[in-house]
Amino acid sequence: MGKFDGKVAIITGASKGIGAAAGRAFASAGALVVLAARGSKALAELAEEIRAAGGEALAVETDVSDDASVARLVASAVAKYGRLDFAFNNAADGHRPTPLADISLEDFDRTIAVSLRGVFLCMKHEIPAMLAGGGGAIVNMSSTAGVGAAAGIASYVAAKHGVLGLTKTAALDYAEKGIRVNALTPGPIFTRPEMEAANVGQWVPMKRMGRPEEVAAVAVWLCSDEAAYITGAAIPIDGGKLARTA
Ligand SMILES: NC(=O)c1ccc[n+]([C@@H]2O[C@H](COP(=O)([O-])OP(=O)(O)OC[C@H]3O[C@@H](n4cnc5c(N)ncnc54)[C@H](O)[C@@H]3O)[C@@H](O)[C@H]2O)c1
């Protein structure tokens, strides 16, 4: 018996990287997982992998920046499994390093639409479904860039700071209604080969990047009863990066 047996979890950005690791982690804890991302092939393959390992998974192609698409995602989860207990709102868009004045309006709007409005839309649709089932737990993906800044990524930094604002406010809005809302602020997590080539880990006190599984495990823990008194928190998973002043 897994600790999440019978529980239903939505994971966005689940086709690769941290989201795919979270899909596997929630499923191995026993949850019925609803995997969402833009592309459908890798998503369908992950759902198949989880089912082949004895779990239960549904893949729903979703654009988190689109209200109707997110509404369809949540409706599909409830139609298939009858309830919604957990959500890991993890999807975000990439960004090309660019000084602020050179960021195009289109690029700024796209980053905010996916990485900030996407988290808002997910919570907007997930929360009523959770309330209908008596409560739940939400984990939103921020970043160390949601706490401090890095040069060249103003729109990403703004979006990730915004995710923490949404998280804290939602935590207060639903603190008495049985829904806990927390955020993760990871440092560099090894999801792309070029991160290793750039030796990104050297900037971290622990001198290494994190692994997607190390982030997924914290998302699972935050949804579990072991974290029952934690809401409105931003949990660093960063090898000590945010602890350092210089
Ligand atoms: N990798 C890191 O170093 C790191 C560090 C801190 C925070 N984060 C955050 O963690 C999350 C996952 O990062 P990752 O490195 O695993 O990313 P990734 O690029 O490997 O995967 C991103 C996922 O988001 C999905 N996605 C992108 N746009 C979408 C949209 N409009 N609608 C639905 N899905 C969409 C993609 O399909 C993919 O599944 C992101 O929010 C990222 O900002 C990553």
PDB file of C-alpha atoms and ligand atoms in Angstrom:
ATOM      1  CA  MET A   1       0.000   0.000   0.000  1.00  0.00           C
ATOM      2  CA  GLY A   2       1.345   3.436  -0.950  1.00  0.00           C
ATOM      3  CA  LYS A   3       0.704   6.462   1.252  1.00  0.00           C
ATOM      4  CA  PHE A   4      -1.213   8.116  -1.636  1.00  0.00           C
ATOM      5  CA  ASP A   5      -3.409   5.134  -2.554  1.00  0.00           C
ATOM      6  CA  GLY A   6      -6.690   6.418  -4.043  1.00  0.00           C
ATOM      7  CA  LYS A   7      -5.406  10.008  -4.193  1.00  0.00           C
ATOM      8  CA  VAL A   8      -5.377  11.916  -7.469  1.00  0.00           C
ATOM      9  CA  ALA A   9      -2.480  14.222  -8.411  1.00  0.00           C
ATOM     10  CA  ILE A  10      -2.125  16.634 -11.334  1.00  0.00           C
ATOM     11  CA  ILE A  11       1.468  17.351 -12.398  1.00  0.00           C
ATOM     12  CA  THR A  12       2.118  20.024 -15.022  1.00  0.00           C
ATOM     13  CA  GLY A  13       5.248  20.158 -17.145  1.00  0.00           C
ATOM     14  CA  ALA A  14       5.348  16.379 -16.769  1.00  0.00           C
ATOM     15  CA  SER A  15       6.795  15.438 -20.162  1.00  0.00           C
ATOM     16  CA  LYS A  16      10.424  15.805 -19.020  1.00  0.00           C
ATOM     17  CA  GLY A  17      12.800  17.090 -16.366  1.00  0.00           C
ATOM     18  CA  ILE A  18      11.495  17.657 -12.843  1.00  0.00           C
ATOM     19  CA  GLY A  19       7.856  17.132 -13.857  1.00  0.00           C
ATOM     20  CA  ALA A  20       8.536  13.672 -15.302  1.00  0.00           C
ATOM     21  CA  ALA A  21      10.456  12.710 -12.135  1.00  0.00           C
ATOM     22  CA  ALA A  22       7.471  13.949 -10.108  1.00  0.00           C
ATOM     23  CA  GLY A  23       5.065  11.879 -12.212  1.00  0.00           C
ATOM     24  CA  ARG A  24       7.078   8.765 -11.347  1.00  0.00           C
ATOM     25  CA  ALA A  25       7.437   9.755  -7.661  1.00  0.00           C
ATOM     26  CA  PHE A  26       3.723  10.468  -7.084  1.00  0.00           C
ATOM     27  CA  ALA A  27       2.814   7.253  -8.925  1.00  0.00           C
ATOM     28  CA  SER A  28       5.215   5.152  -6.860  1.00  0.00           C
ATOM     29  CA  ALA A  29       3.652   6.636  -3.710  1.00  0.00           C
ATOM     30  CA  GLY A  30       0.376   5.170  -4.993  1.00  0.00           C
ATOM     31  CA  ALA A  31      -1.297   8.261  -6.494  1.00  0.00           C
ATOM     32  CA  LEU A  32      -3.348   8.188  -9.673  1.00  0.00           C
ATOM     33  CA  VAL A  33      -1.419  10.731 -11.717  1.00  0.00           C
ATOM     34  CA  VAL A  34      -2.695  13.150 -14.335  1.00  0.00           C
ATOM     35  CA  LEU A  35       0.258  14.259 -16.446  1.00  0.00           C
ATOM     36  CA  ALA A  36       0.039  17.580 -18.288  1.00  0.00           C
ATOM     37  CA  ALA A  37       2.405  19.263 -20.743  1.00  0.00           C
ATOM     38  CA  ARG A  38       2.397  20.886 -24.164  1.00  0.00           C
ATOM     39  CA  GLY A  39       3.647  18.022 -26.305  1.00  0.00           C
ATOM     40  CA  SER A  40       1.785  14.718 -26.232  1.00  0.00           C
ATOM     41  CA  LYS A  41       4.361  12.067 -27.267  1.00  0.00           C
ATOM     42  CA  ALA A  42       6.718  12.072 -24.265  1.00  0.00           C
ATOM     43  CA  LEU A  43       3.706  12.550 -22.005  1.00  0.00           C
ATOM     44  CA  ALA A  44       1.912   9.503 -23.426  1.00  0.00           C
ATOM     45  CA  GLU A  45       5.124   7.480 -23.130  1.00  0.00           C
ATOM     46  CA  LEU A  46       5.509   8.397 -19.444  1.00  0.00           C
ATOM     47  CA  ALA A  47       1.873   7.478 -18.758  1.00  0.00           C
ATOM     48  CA  GLU A  48       2.494   4.131 -20.468  1.00  0.00           C
ATOM     49  CA  GLU A  49       5.678   3.582 -18.422  1.00  0.00           C
ATOM     50  CA  ILE A  50       3.772   4.250 -15.172  1.00  0.00           C
ATOM     51  CA  ARG A  51       0.933   1.894 -16.163  1.00  0.00           C
ATOM     52  CA  ALA A  52       3.467  -0.797 -17.156  1.00  0.00           C
ATOM     53  CA  ALA A  53       4.962  -0.519 -13.647  1.00  0.00           C
ATOM     54  CA  GLY A  54       1.510  -1.181 -12.137  1.00  0.00           C
ATOM     55  CA  GLY A  55       0.464   2.459 -11.565  1.00  0.00           C
ATOM     56  CA  GLU A  56      -2.344   4.520 -13.002  1.00  0.00           C
ATOM     57  CA  ALA A  57      -1.754   7.551 -15.226  1.00  0.00           C
ATOM     58  CA  LEU A  58      -3.642   9.784 -17.614  1.00  0.00           C
ATOM     59  CA  ALA A  59      -1.859  12.086 -20.096  1.00  0.00           C
ATOM     60  CA  VAL A  60      -3.627  15.336 -20.985  1.00  0.00           C
ATOM     61  CA  GLU A  61      -2.006  17.673 -23.505  1.00  0.00           C
ATOM     62  CA  THR A  62      -2.331  21.118 -21.922  1.00  0.00           C
ATOM     63  CA  ASP A  63      -1.224  24.694 -22.378  1.00  0.00           C
ATOM     64  CA  VAL A  64      -1.121  26.107 -18.845  1.00  0.00           C
ATOM     65  CA  SER A  65      -1.282  29.688 -20.164  1.00  0.00           C
ATOM     66  CA  ASP A  66      -4.719  28.997 -21.665  1.00  0.00           C
ATOM     67  CA  ASP A  67      -7.764  29.162 -19.388  1.00  0.00           C
ATOM     68  CA  ALA A  68      -9.903  26.729 -21.399  1.00  0.00           C
ATOM     69  CA  SER A  69      -7.028  24.247 -21.683  1.00  0.00           C
ATOM     70  CA  VAL A  70      -6.440  24.238 -17.902  1.00  0.00           C
ATOM     71  CA  ALA A  71     -10.196  23.915 -17.267  1.00  0.00           C
ATOM     72  CA  ARG A  72     -10.168  20.845 -19.561  1.00  0.00           C
ATOM     73  CA  LEU A  73      -7.187  19.376 -17.672  1.00  0.00           C
ATOM     74  CA  VAL A  74      -8.914  19.577 -14.287  1.00  0.00           C
ATOM     75  CA  ALA A  75     -12.243  18.374 -15.726  1.00  0.00           C
ATOM     76  CA  SER A  76     -10.465  15.378 -17.318  1.00  0.00           C
ATOM     77  CA  ALA A  77      -8.860  14.457 -13.984  1.00  0.00           C
ATOM     78  CA  VAL A  78     -12.182  14.599 -12.136  1.00  0.00           C
ATOM     79  CA  ALA A  79     -14.069  12.807 -14.951  1.00  0.00           C
ATOM     80  CA  LYS A  80     -11.537   9.960 -14.998  1.00  0.00           C
ATOM     81  CA  TYR A  81     -10.757   9.540 -11.281  1.00  0.00           C
ATOM     82  CA  GLY A  82     -13.659  11.291  -9.523  1.00  0.00           C
ATOM     83  CA  ARG A  83     -11.632  13.701  -7.378  1.00  0.00           C
ATOM     84  CA  LEU A  84      -8.533  15.872  -7.105  1.00  0.00           C
ATOM     85  CA  ASP A  85      -6.268  15.789  -4.048  1.00  0.00           C
ATOM     86  CA  PHE A  86      -2.851  17.140  -5.092  1.00  0.00           C
ATOM     87  CA  ALA A  87      -1.346  19.416  -7.726  1.00  0.00           C
ATOM     88  CA  PHE A  88       2.259  20.109  -8.600  1.00  0.00           C
ATOM     89  CA  ASN A  89       2.144  23.228 -10.775  1.00  0.00           C
ATOM     90  CA  ASN A  90       5.586  22.855 -12.269  1.00  0.00           C
ATOM     91  CA  ALA A  91       5.374  23.915 -15.944  1.00  0.00           C
ATOM     92  CA  ALA A  92       7.390  26.925 -17.069  1.00  0.00           C
ATOM     93  CA  ASP A  93       8.914  28.260 -20.213  1.00  0.00           C
ATOM     94  CA  GLY A  94      12.589  28.643 -21.074  1.00  0.00           C
ATOM     95  CA  HIS A  95      14.245  31.990 -21.473  1.00  0.00           C
ATOM     96  CA  ARG A  96      17.189  33.326 -23.451  1.00  0.00           C
ATOM     97  CA  PRO A  97      19.518  35.488 -21.283  1.00  0.00           C
ATOM     98  CA  THR A  98      18.871  39.095 -22.370  1.00  0.00           C
ATOM     99  CA  PRO A  99      19.409  42.429 -20.585  1.00  0.00           C
ATOM    100  CA  LEU A 100      16.072  43.897 -19.536  1.00  0.00           C
ATOM    101  CA  ALA A 101      15.828  46.716 -22.095  1.00  0.00           C
ATOM    102  CA  ASP A 102      16.420  44.221 -24.914  1.00  0.00           C
ATOM    103  CA  ILE A 103      13.688  41.788 -23.867  1.00  0.00           C
ATOM    104  CA  SER A 104      10.895  41.984 -26.431  1.00  0.00           C
ATOM    105  CA  LEU A 105       7.368  42.625 -25.249  1.00  0.00           C
ATOM    106  CA  GLU A 106       6.339  39.300 -26.809  1.00  0.00           C
ATOM    107  CA  ASP A 107       9.010  37.352 -24.876  1.00  0.00           C
ATOM    108  CA  PHE A 108       8.133  39.089 -21.607  1.00  0.00           C
ATOM    109  CA  ASP A 109       4.422  38.406 -22.065  1.00  0.00           C
ATOM    110  CA  ARG A 110       5.018  34.757 -23.012  1.00  0.00           C
ATOM    111  CA  THR A 111       7.185  34.081 -19.940  1.00  0.00           C
ATOM    112  CA  ILE A 112       4.636  35.710 -17.640  1.00  0.00           C
ATOM    113  CA  ALA A 113       1.751  33.923 -19.382  1.00  0.00           C
ATOM    114  CA  VAL A 114       3.247  30.441 -18.954  1.00  0.00           C
ATOM    115  CA  SER A 115       5.220  30.726 -15.736  1.00  0.00           C
ATOM    116  CA  LEU A 116       3.008  33.072 -13.672  1.00  0.00           C
ATOM    117  CA  ARG A 117      -0.491  33.188 -15.201  1.00  0.00           C
ATOM    118  CA  GLY A 118      -0.168  29.415 -15.726  1.00  0.00           C
ATOM    119  CA  VAL A 119       0.238  28.851 -11.977  1.00  0.00           C
ATOM    120  CA  PHE A 120      -2.698  31.197 -11.300  1.00  0.00           C
ATOM    121  CA  LEU A 121      -4.933  29.388 -13.822  1.00  0.00           C
ATOM    122  CA  CYS A 122      -3.973  25.975 -12.487  1.00  0.00           C
ATOM    123  CA  MET A 123      -4.833  26.959  -8.907  1.00  0.00           C
ATOM    124  CA  LYS A 124      -8.018  28.725 -10.059  1.00  0.00           C
ATOM    125  CA  HIS A 125      -9.326  25.469 -11.536  1.00  0.00           C
ATOM    126  CA  GLU A 126      -7.738  22.998  -9.119  1.00  0.00           C
ATOM    127  CA  ILE A 127      -8.984  24.625  -5.907  1.00  0.00           C
ATOM    128  CA  PRO A 128     -12.753  24.199  -6.553  1.00  0.00           C
ATOM    129  CA  ALA A 129     -12.147  20.532  -7.446  1.00  0.00           C
ATOM    130  CA  MET A 130     -10.159  20.049  -4.217  1.00  0.00           C
ATOM    131  CA  LEU A 131     -12.787  21.843  -2.127  1.00  0.00           C
ATOM    132  CA  ALA A 132     -15.437  19.524  -3.585  1.00  0.00           C
ATOM    133  CA  GLY A 133     -13.439  16.573  -2.226  1.00  0.00           C
ATOM    134  CA  GLY A 134     -12.857  18.107   1.214  1.00  0.00           C
ATOM    135  CA  GLY A 135      -9.353  19.584   0.733  1.00  0.00           C
ATOM    136  CA  GLY A 136      -5.982  18.969  -0.799  1.00  0.00           C
ATOM    137  CA  ALA A 137      -2.417  20.166  -1.215  1.00  0.00           C
ATOM    138  CA  ILE A 138      -0.792  22.296  -3.912  1.00  0.00           C
ATOM    139  CA  VAL A 139       2.911  22.705  -4.653  1.00  0.00           C
ATOM    140  CA  ASN A 140       3.903  25.528  -6.999  1.00  0.00           C
ATOM    141  CA  MET A 141       7.258  25.667  -8.742  1.00  0.00           C
ATOM    142  CA  SER A 142       9.281  28.816  -8.124  1.00  0.00           C
ATOM    143  CA  SER A 143      13.105  28.934  -8.119  1.00  0.00           C
ATOM    144  CA  THR A 144      16.011  30.546  -6.302  1.00  0.00           C
ATOM    145  CA  ALA A 145      15.193  33.196  -8.948  1.00  0.00           C
ATOM    146  CA  GLY A 146      11.914  33.694  -7.049  1.00  0.00           C
ATOM    147  CA  VAL A 147      13.882  34.866  -4.000  1.00  0.00           C
ATOM    148  CA  GLY A 148      16.920  36.616  -5.496  1.00  0.00           C
ATOM    149  CA  ALA A 149      17.801  37.602  -9.034  1.00  0.00           C
ATOM    150  CA  ALA A 150      20.237  36.660 -11.762  1.00  0.00           C
ATOM    151  CA  ALA A 151      21.293  39.039 -14.523  1.00  0.00           C
ATOM    152  CA  GLY A 152      19.686  38.631 -17.915  1.00  0.00           C
ATOM    153  CA  ILE A 153      16.484  36.832 -16.937  1.00  0.00           C
ATOM    154  CA  ALA A 154      14.200  39.643 -15.744  1.00  0.00           C
ATOM    155  CA  SER A 155      10.932  38.121 -16.972  1.00  0.00           C
ATOM    156  CA  TYR A 156      11.733  34.716 -15.423  1.00  0.00           C
ATOM    157  CA  VAL A 157      12.753  36.358 -12.124  1.00  0.00           C
ATOM    158  CA  ALA A 158       9.549  38.429 -12.117  1.00  0.00           C
ATOM    159  CA  ALA A 159       7.409  35.361 -12.837  1.00  0.00           C
ATOM    160  CA  LYS A 160       9.085  33.255 -10.136  1.00  0.00           C
ATOM    161  CA  HIS A 161       8.797  36.063  -7.541  1.00  0.00           C
ATOM    162  CA  GLY A 162       5.132  36.274  -8.539  1.00  0.00           C
ATOM    163  CA  VAL A 163       4.658  32.532  -7.995  1.00  0.00           C
ATOM    164  CA  LEU A 164       5.704  33.003  -4.354  1.00  0.00           C
ATOM    165  CA  GLY A 165       3.165  35.832  -3.989  1.00  0.00           C
ATOM    166  CA  LEU A 166       0.390  33.681  -5.443  1.00  0.00           C
ATOM    167  CA  THR A 167       1.436  30.783  -3.211  1.00  0.00           C
ATOM    168  CA  LYS A 168       1.394  32.765   0.042  1.00  0.00           C
ATOM    169  CA  THR A 169      -1.931  34.430  -0.775  1.00  0.00           C
ATOM    170  CA  ALA A 170      -3.622  31.173  -1.789  1.00  0.00           C
ATOM    171  CA  ALA A 171      -2.275  29.557   1.403  1.00  0.00           C
ATOM    172  CA  LEU A 172      -4.039  32.248   3.457  1.00  0.00           C
ATOM    173  CA  ASP A 173      -7.236  32.162   1.360  1.00  0.00           C
ATOM    174  CA  TYR A 174      -7.659  28.409   1.961  1.00  0.00           C
ATOM    175  CA  ALA A 175      -5.890  27.842   5.310  1.00  0.00           C
ATOM    176  CA  GLU A 176      -9.212  27.120   7.048  1.00  0.00           C
ATOM    177  CA  LYS A 177     -10.627  25.150   4.139  1.00  0.00           C
ATOM    178  CA  GLY A 178      -8.272  22.178   4.151  1.00  0.00           C
ATOM    179  CA  ILE A 179      -6.030  23.162   1.246  1.00  0.00           C
ATOM    180  CA  ARG A 180      -2.321  23.698   1.894  1.00  0.00           C
ATOM    181  CA  VAL A 181      -0.337  25.682  -0.690  1.00  0.00           C
ATOM    182  CA  ASN A 182       3.464  25.710  -0.754  1.00  0.00           C
ATOM    183  CA  ALA A 183       6.257  26.475  -3.206  1.00  0.00           C
ATOM    184  CA  LEU A 184       9.666  25.058  -4.096  1.00  0.00           C
ATOM    185  CA  THR A 185      12.687  27.265  -4.771  1.00  0.00           C
ATOM    186  CA  PRO A 186      15.242  24.931  -6.395  1.00  0.00           C
ATOM    187  CA  GLY A 187      18.730  25.909  -7.422  1.00  0.00           C
ATOM    188  CA  PRO A 188      20.238  24.403 -10.572  1.00  0.00           C
ATOM    189  CA  ILE A 189      18.733  20.998 -11.268  1.00  0.00           C
ATOM    190  CA  PHE A 190      20.329  18.835 -13.949  1.00  0.00           C
ATOM    191  CA  THR A 191      17.682  18.685 -16.669  1.00  0.00           C
ATOM    192  CA  ARG A 192      19.655  19.782 -19.745  1.00  0.00           C
ATOM    193  CA  PRO A 193      23.084  18.531 -20.973  1.00  0.00           C
ATOM    194  CA  GLU A 194      24.355  22.081 -21.536  1.00  0.00           C
ATOM    195  CA  MET A 195      24.093  22.700 -17.768  1.00  0.00           C
ATOM    196  CA  GLU A 196      26.823  20.114 -17.191  1.00  0.00           C
ATOM    197  CA  ALA A 197      28.968  21.544 -19.989  1.00  0.00           C
ATOM    198  CA  ALA A 198      28.694  24.992 -18.377  1.00  0.00           C
ATOM    199  CA  ASN A 199      29.684  23.443 -15.022  1.00  0.00           C
ATOM    200  CA  VAL A 200      26.714  25.133 -13.353  1.00  0.00           C
ATOM    201  CA  GLY A 201      27.268  23.124 -10.175  1.00  0.00           C
ATOM    202  CA  GLN A 202      30.464  25.063  -9.343  1.00  0.00           C
ATOM    203  CA  TRP A 203      28.335  28.045  -8.180  1.00  0.00           C
ATOM    204  CA  VAL A 204      26.503  25.957  -5.596  1.00  0.00           C
ATOM    205  CA  PRO A 205      27.949  25.549  -2.044  1.00  0.00           C
ATOM    206  CA  MET A 206      27.573  21.751  -2.361  1.00  0.00           C
ATOM    207  CA  LYS A 207      29.486  21.966  -5.690  1.00  0.00           C
ATOM    208  CA  ARG A 208      26.954  20.007  -7.669  1.00  0.00           C
ATOM    209  CA  MET A 209      23.615  20.398  -9.407  1.00  0.00           C
ATOM    210  CA  GLY A 210      20.524  18.808  -7.925  1.00  0.00           C
ATOM    211  CA  ARG A 211      18.761  15.835  -9.482  1.00  0.00           C
ATOM    212  CA  PRO A 212      15.119  16.011 -10.629  1.00  0.00           C
ATOM    213  CA  GLU A 213      14.300  13.176  -8.200  1.00  0.00           C
ATOM    214  CA  GLU A 214      15.581  15.297  -5.284  1.00  0.00           C
ATOM    215  CA  VAL A 215      12.988  17.945  -6.159  1.00  0.00           C
ATOM    216  CA  ALA A 216      10.178  15.462  -6.841  1.00  0.00           C
ATOM    217  CA  ALA A 217      10.683  13.867  -3.412  1.00  0.00           C
ATOM    218  CA  VAL A 218      10.056  17.203  -1.674  1.00  0.00           C
ATOM    219  CA  ALA A 219       6.893  17.814  -3.727  1.00  0.00           C
ATOM    220  CA  VAL A 220       5.607  14.385  -2.653  1.00  0.00           C
ATOM    221  CA  TRP A 221       6.501  15.066   0.985  1.00  0.00           C
ATOM    222  CA  LEU A 222       4.759  18.475   0.946  1.00  0.00           C
ATOM    223  CA  CYS A 223       1.556  16.791  -0.251  1.00  0.00           C
ATOM    224  CA  SER A 224       1.741  14.095   2.431  1.00  0.00           C
ATOM    225  CA  ASP A 225       0.307  14.210   5.956  1.00  0.00           C
ATOM    226  CA  GLU A 226       3.874  14.487   7.245  1.00  0.00           C
ATOM    227  CA  ALA A 227       3.716  18.133   6.108  1.00  0.00           C
ATOM    228  CA  ALA A 228       0.227  18.692   7.553  1.00  0.00           C
ATOM    229  CA  TYR A 229       1.169  21.933   9.394  1.00  0.00           C
ATOM    230  CA  ILE A 230       3.099  23.491   6.506  1.00  0.00           C
ATOM    231  CA  THR A 231       1.379  26.061   4.320  1.00  0.00           C
ATOM    232  CA  GLY A 232       2.534  29.271   2.621  1.00  0.00           C
ATOM    233  CA  ALA A 233       6.144  28.095   2.732  1.00  0.00           C
ATOM    234  CA  ALA A 234       8.861  28.306   0.083  1.00  0.00           C
ATOM    235  CA  ILE A 235      11.236  25.357   0.448  1.00  0.00           C
ATOM    236  CA  PRO A 236      14.784  25.735  -0.945  1.00  0.00           C
ATOM    237  CA  ILE A 237      16.237  22.654  -2.671  1.00  0.00           C
ATOM    238  CA  ASP A 238      19.456  24.284  -3.699  1.00  0.00           C
ATOM    239  CA  GLY A 239      22.573  22.759  -2.129  1.00  0.00           C
ATOM    240  CA  GLY A 240      22.872  25.834   0.122  1.00  0.00           C
ATOM    241  CA  LYS A 241      22.682  28.507  -2.597  1.00  0.00           C
ATOM    242  CA  LEU A 242      20.101  30.729  -0.861  1.00  0.00           C
ATOM    243  CA  ALA A 243      21.900  30.481   2.480  1.00  0.00           C
ATOM    244  CA  ARG A 244      24.908  32.350   1.113  1.00  0.00           C
ATOM    245  CA  THR A 245      25.216  36.148   1.144  1.00  0.00           C
ATOM    246  CA  ALA A 246      28.089  36.398  -1.317  1.00  0.00           C
TER     247      ALA A 246
HETATM  248  N1  LIG B   1      16.056  22.859 -14.004  1.00  0.00           N
HETATM  249  C1  LIG B   1      16.420  23.806 -13.142  1.00  0.00           C
HETATM  250  O1  LIG B   1      17.592  24.089 -12.915  1.00  0.00           O
HETATM  251  C2  LIG B   1      15.343  24.567 -12.381  1.00  0.00           C
HETATM  252  C3  LIG B   1      15.718  25.329 -11.279  1.00  0.00           C
HETATM  253  C4  LIG B   1      14.741  26.028 -10.566  1.00  0.00           C
HETATM  254  C5  LIG B   1      13.416  25.967 -10.979  1.00  0.00           C
HETATM  255  N2  LIG B   1      13.091  25.227 -12.075  1.00  0.00           N
HETATM  256  C6  LIG B   1      11.695  25.190 -12.479  1.00  0.00           C
HETATM  257  O2  LIG B   1      11.255  23.845 -12.443  1.00  0.00           O
HETATM  258  C7  LIG B   1      10.262  23.644 -13.439  1.00  0.00           C
HETATM  259  C8  LIG B   1      10.638  22.492 -14.334  1.00  0.00           C
HETATM  260  O3  LIG B   1      11.917  22.747 -14.853  1.00  0.00           O
HETATM  261  P1  LIG B   1      12.636  21.688 -15.815  1.00  0.00           P
HETATM  262  O4  LIG B   1      14.056  22.096 -15.881  1.00  0.00           O
HETATM  263  O5  LIG B   1      12.260  20.320 -15.430  1.00  0.00           O
HETATM  264  O6  LIG B   1      11.946  22.099 -17.210  1.00  0.00           O
HETATM  265  P2  LIG B   1      11.944  21.375 -18.602  1.00  0.00           P
HETATM  266  O7  LIG B   1      12.209  22.433 -19.618  1.00  0.00           O
HETATM  267  O8  LIG B   1      12.772  20.137 -18.600  1.00  0.00           O
HETATM  268  O9  LIG B   1      10.401  20.945 -18.719  1.00  0.00           O
HETATM  269  C9  LIG B   1       9.415  21.930 -18.803  1.00  0.00           C
HETATM  270  C10 LIG B   1       8.077  21.242 -18.880  1.00  0.00           C
HETATM  271  O10 LIG B   1       7.065  22.265 -18.916  1.00  0.00           O
HETATM  272  C11 LIG B   1       6.221  22.010 -20.028  1.00  0.00           C
HETATM  273  N3  LIG B   1       5.670  23.258 -20.516  1.00  0.00           N
HETATM  274  C12 LIG B   1       6.321  24.334 -21.033  1.00  0.00           C
HETATM  275  N4  LIG B   1       5.421  25.254 -21.410  1.00  0.00           N
HETATM  276  C13 LIG B   1       4.189  24.742 -21.121  1.00  0.00           C
HETATM  277  C14 LIG B   1       2.872  25.224 -21.289  1.00  0.00           C
HETATM  278  N5  LIG B   1       2.609  26.413 -21.843  1.00  0.00           N
HETATM  279  N6  LIG B   1       1.851  24.435 -20.890  1.00  0.00           N
HETATM  280  C15 LIG B   1       2.090  23.210 -20.350  1.00  0.00           C
HETATM  281  N7  LIG B   1       3.314  22.718 -20.169  1.00  0.00           N
HETATM  282  C16 LIG B   1       4.346  23.479 -20.557  1.00  0.00           C
HETATM  283  C17 LIG B   1       7.087  21.304 -21.047  1.00  0.00           C
HETATM  284  O11 LIG B   1       6.261  20.611 -21.984  1.00  0.00           O
HETATM  285  C18 LIG B   1       7.895  20.388 -20.127  1.00  0.00           C
HETATM  286  O12 LIG B   1       7.113  19.262 -19.789  1.00  0.00           O
HETATM  287  C19 LIG B   1      10.121  24.991 -14.155  1.00  0.00           C
HETATM  288  O13 LIG B   1       9.071  25.727 -13.533  1.00  0.00           O
HETATM  289  C20 LIG B   1      11.445  25.660 -13.883  1.00  0.00           C
HETATM  290  O14 LIG B   1      11.359  27.071 -13.957  1.00  0.00           O
HETATM  291  C21 LIG B   1      14.018  24.522 -12.783  1.00  0.00           C
END
